[in-house]
Structures are given as C-alpha cells and as structure tokens.
Coordinates of C-alpha atoms in Angstrom, one line a residue:
M20 CA 42.5 -26.3 -2.8
T21 CA 40.3 -24.1 -5.0
P22 CA 37.1 -25.0 -6.8
L23 CA 39.0 -24.7 -10.1
I24 CA 41.5 -27.4 -9.0
L25 CA 38.7 -29.7 -7.8
M26 CA 36.9 -29.2 -11.1
M27 CA 40.0 -30.1 -13.1
M28 CA 40.7 -33.1 -11.0
L29 CA 37.1 -34.3 -11.6
L30 CA 37.4 -33.6 -15.3
A31 CA 40.7 -35.4 -15.5
Y32 CA 39.2 -38.5 -13.8
M33 CA 36.2 -38.5 -16.1
L34 CA 38.4 -38.2 -19.2
G35 CA 40.6 -40.9 -18.0
S36 CA 37.6 -43.1 -17.5
I37 CA 37.0 -43.3 -21.2
S38 CA 38.6 -46.6 -22.2
S39 CA 40.0 -46.1 -25.6
A40 CA 41.2 -49.8 -25.8
V41 CA 37.6 -51.0 -25.4
L42 CA 36.2 -48.4 -27.8
V43 CA 38.8 -48.9 -30.5
S44 CA 38.3 -52.7 -30.2
R45 CA 34.6 -52.3 -30.7
L46 CA 35.2 -50.0 -33.7
F47 CA 37.5 -52.6 -35.4
R48 CA 35.3 -55.5 -34.3
L49 CA 38.1 -57.0 -32.1
P50 CA 37.6 -58.9 -28.9
D51 CA 37.2 -57.0 -25.8
P52 CA 40.7 -56.5 -24.5
R53 CA 39.5 -57.2 -20.9
T54 CA 38.7 -60.7 -21.9
I55 CA 41.7 -61.9 -23.9
G56 CA 45.5 -62.0 -23.6
S57 CA 46.6 -60.2 -20.5
N58 CA 43.0 -58.9 -19.9
N59 CA 44.5 -55.5 -19.8
P60 CA 42.7 -52.7 -21.7
G61 CA 45.8 -51.1 -23.1
A62 CA 47.7 -50.6 -26.3
T63 CA 49.9 -53.7 -25.9
N64 CA 47.0 -56.1 -25.6
V65 CA 45.2 -54.5 -28.5
L66 CA 48.5 -54.9 -30.5
R67 CA 48.3 -58.6 -29.9
S68 CA 44.7 -58.9 -30.9
G69 CA 44.4 -56.3 -33.7
G70 CA 47.8 -55.2 -34.9
K71 CA 49.6 -51.9 -35.2
G72 CA 46.8 -49.7 -36.5
P73 CA 44.3 -50.2 -33.6
A74 CA 47.1 -50.2 -31.1
A75 CA 48.4 -46.9 -32.3
L76 CA 45.0 -45.3 -32.0
V77 CA 44.7 -46.7 -28.4
L78 CA 48.1 -45.3 -27.6
L79 CA 47.3 -41.9 -29.0
F80 CA 44.0 -41.6 -27.2
D81 CA 45.5 -42.8 -23.9
V82 CA 48.3 -40.2 -24.1
L83 CA 45.8 -37.4 -24.8
K84 CA 43.7 -38.4 -21.8
G85 CA 46.7 -37.3 -19.7
T86 CA 47.9 -34.4 -21.7
I87 CA 44.7 -32.5 -22.2
P88 CA 43.7 -32.0 -18.5
V89 CA 47.3 -31.3 -17.3
W90 CA 48.1 -28.9 -20.2
S91 CA 44.8 -27.1 -19.8
S92 CA 45.4 -26.8 -16.0
Y93 CA 48.9 -25.4 -16.7
F94 CA 47.5 -22.7 -18.9
L95 CA 44.9 -21.9 -16.2
G96 CA 47.8 -21.1 -13.9
I97 CA 47.5 -24.1 -11.5
E98 CA 50.6 -24.8 -9.5
P99 CA 52.9 -27.8 -10.2
L100 CA 51.9 -29.9 -7.1
Y101 CA 48.3 -29.7 -8.1
L102 CA 49.1 -30.4 -11.7
G103 CA 50.6 -33.7 -10.4
M104 CA 47.3 -34.4 -8.6
I105 CA 45.3 -33.7 -11.7
G106 CA 47.6 -36.1 -13.6
I107 CA 47.1 -38.7 -11.0
C108 CA 43.3 -38.3 -11.3
A109 CA 43.6 -38.9 -15.1
C110 CA 45.6 -42.1 -14.4
L111 CA 43.1 -43.2 -11.7
G112 CA 40.4 -42.8 -14.3
H113 CA 42.2 -45.1 -16.6
I114 CA 42.9 -47.6 -13.9
Y115 CA 39.4 -47.5 -12.4
P116 CA 37.2 -46.2 -15.2
L117 CA 33.8 -45.0 -14.1
F118 CA 32.2 -45.9 -17.5
F119 CA 33.6 -49.4 -17.7
G120 CA 32.9 -51.1 -14.4
F121 CA 36.1 -49.8 -12.8
N122 CA 38.1 -52.4 -14.7
G123 CA 40.9 -50.5 -16.4
G124 CA 44.5 -50.7 -17.5
K125 CA 48.0 -49.8 -16.2
A126 CA 47.9 -46.1 -17.2
V127 CA 51.4 -46.0 -18.6
A128 CA 50.5 -44.1 -21.8
T129 CA 48.2 -41.8 -19.8
A130 CA 51.0 -41.1 -17.3
L131 CA 53.3 -40.3 -20.2
G132 CA 50.7 -37.9 -21.5
T133 CA 50.5 -36.1 -18.1
M134 CA 54.3 -35.6 -18.3
M135 CA 54.5 -34.4 -21.9
P136 CA 53.6 -30.8 -21.1
I137 CA 56.8 -30.5 -19.1
G138 CA 58.7 -30.4 -22.3
L139 CA 60.0 -32.2 -25.4
E140 CA 63.3 -33.2 -23.7
L141 CA 61.5 -35.2 -21.0
T142 CA 59.1 -36.7 -23.5
G143 CA 62.0 -37.8 -25.8
L144 CA 63.9 -39.3 -22.9
L145 CA 60.9 -41.2 -21.6
I146 CA 60.0 -42.6 -25.1
A147 CA 63.7 -43.5 -25.7
S148 CA 63.9 -45.3 -22.4
W149 CA 60.8 -47.3 -23.0
V150 CA 61.8 -48.3 -26.6
V151 CA 65.4 -49.3 -25.5
V152 CA 64.2 -51.5 -22.6
L153 CA 61.4 -53.1 -24.7
A154 CA 63.8 -53.8 -27.6
I155 CA 66.4 -55.4 -25.4
T156 CA 64.1 -57.4 -23.1
G157 CA 60.7 -57.7 -24.9
Y158 CA 58.9 -57.0 -21.7
S159 CA 56.4 -54.2 -22.0
S160 CA 55.9 -54.1 -18.2
L161 CA 59.6 -53.9 -17.5
A162 CA 59.9 -51.1 -20.0
A163 CA 57.1 -49.2 -18.3
I164 CA 58.6 -49.7 -14.8
V165 CA 62.1 -48.6 -15.8
T166 CA 60.8 -45.6 -17.7
V167 CA 58.6 -44.3 -14.9
G168 CA 61.3 -45.0 -12.4
L169 CA 63.7 -42.8 -14.4
A170 CA 61.1 -40.1 -15.0
P171 CA 61.7 -38.2 -11.7
V172 CA 65.4 -38.3 -12.3
F173 CA 65.1 -36.9 -15.8
T174 CA 62.6 -34.2 -14.5
W175 CA 65.1 -33.1 -11.8
F176 CA 67.7 -32.3 -14.4
I177 CA 65.2 -30.7 -16.9
K178 CA 62.6 -28.8 -14.7
P179 CA 63.2 -29.5 -11.0
I180 CA 60.0 -27.8 -10.0
Y181 CA 58.0 -30.7 -11.4
T182 CA 60.0 -33.5 -9.7
V183 CA 57.6 -34.1 -6.8
P184 CA 54.5 -34.3 -9.1
V185 CA 56.3 -36.7 -11.4
F186 CA 57.5 -38.8 -8.5
M187 CA 53.9 -39.1 -7.3
L188 CA 52.8 -40.3 -10.7
S189 CA 55.7 -42.8 -10.9
L190 CA 54.8 -44.3 -7.6
L191 CA 51.2 -44.9 -8.8
I192 CA 52.3 -46.6 -12.0
I193 CA 54.9 -48.8 -10.3
A194 CA 52.3 -49.8 -7.7
R195 CA 49.9 -50.7 -10.5
H196 CA 52.6 -53.0 -11.9
R197 CA 53.2 -55.0 -8.6
Q198 CA 51.9 -58.2 -10.1
N199 CA 54.1 -57.8 -13.1
I200 CA 57.1 -57.2 -10.8
I201 CA 56.4 -60.5 -9.1
R202 CA 56.1 -62.3 -12.4
L203 CA 59.3 -60.7 -13.6
L204 CA 61.2 -61.8 -10.5
R205 CA 59.8 -65.4 -10.9
G206 CA 60.5 -65.5 -14.7
H207 CA 56.9 -65.9 -15.6
E208 CA 56.3 -62.7 -17.4
S209 CA 55.4 -62.9 -21.1
R210 CA 57.1 -60.8 -23.8
V211 CA 55.2 -58.4 -26.1
W212 CA 55.4 -60.6 -29.1
D213 CA 54.2 -63.7 -27.4
K214 CA 50.8 -65.2 -28.4
G215 CA 48.2 -67.1 -26.4
K216 CA 45.4 -66.7 -24.0
N217 CA 47.4 -66.7 -20.8
L218 CA 49.5 -63.7 -21.7
K219 CA 50.3 -61.2 -19.0
E220 CA 51.3 -57.6 -19.5

C-alpha cells in the first residue's frame, strides 16, 4: 500500500467525518438529528424534522463525501480494490465521525456516492431500486438494504472489475443496518412518513 493510497484513505475518512445532517440542521435552526426521531444524522431524519429542502441538501453533501475521494483517487490511477477501501473509509467517517463524537449515520448516501464514479448506469439502477422499494414499502432502511444488496450484482454486469470493492461496501452498509433488520423482522420498523419521537430509521 503506497503513501498516496494511505493519504487518500485518511482524507476520505476526514471528509466523511463532516456531518452534513448536523450542520444543515444548525443552518436551518432545526433540532439536532442525533437527538430526535430515529436519532440518526441522515437525510431521512432531517426530512422528518425540516422538510424536503434541508433533507435534499443533506443528501447531496452526503453523496459528495463519497464521490469526491473515490473519483479523485480514480484519476490518480489508484487500483479498483484500493478505491473500494477508500470508499469504505469515507463511509466509516460518516458512521464514526471524528468531528462529532463518533456518533454518525448509516452511510447509505455516502456509499452511493462512492459507487457513482463507476458509471451512470449503475447510479441509475441504484437510485431506481431505492425509490421503488421505498415507494412500495415506505421503509427507508429496507430500501437501503435491498439497494446495497443488489449493488454488487449490478456492478458485475456493468463493470465486473469493481465487483469486489462494491461488495465490500455493501457488507459494511448491511452490517450497519443490523438493528433495522431485527426491527423489520419483528414488524417494529417505522415508515418514512411516520411522525413521533420513537421513530427508527
């Protein structure tokens, strides 16, 4: 592993550690997303507390946290396996943010951002999968789990060389959703349009 790769991994983690949900909530004078609803600093929880505008900003910034380091590393000639590791570092930054007490989110949008440089076909399939599952079930967590579960399959057919890195990312995101999986199996998971203090995402 070269110094360049190590530097990009560190930069990816640092960028991922910037919690856009917390910062956007402060900008719009909304409650700290770590203390309300699902207690998850992500776009879905901000949607519940602040509406579509702030949530869209959070989503955009979270995606960019994944796209910027991976795309930059791609143009620096870093190999696919290490691109996956850099993407994982960005997601780990989001999950365990250095600047916000290591209390982060699920990294779904950031994971999507890390996969976007693979191509528009994959991006379109991932977004379509998430929207369809969410529209049918109303479960943001289930939409995320299904989407990242399909990501390695889509990648295999589009650009097989990136299948292993994408699979690594998918495992991380699914593992992060283990509590959501338990609640889904028990029928205790809340839908995205639900209101209330005990919401889970």
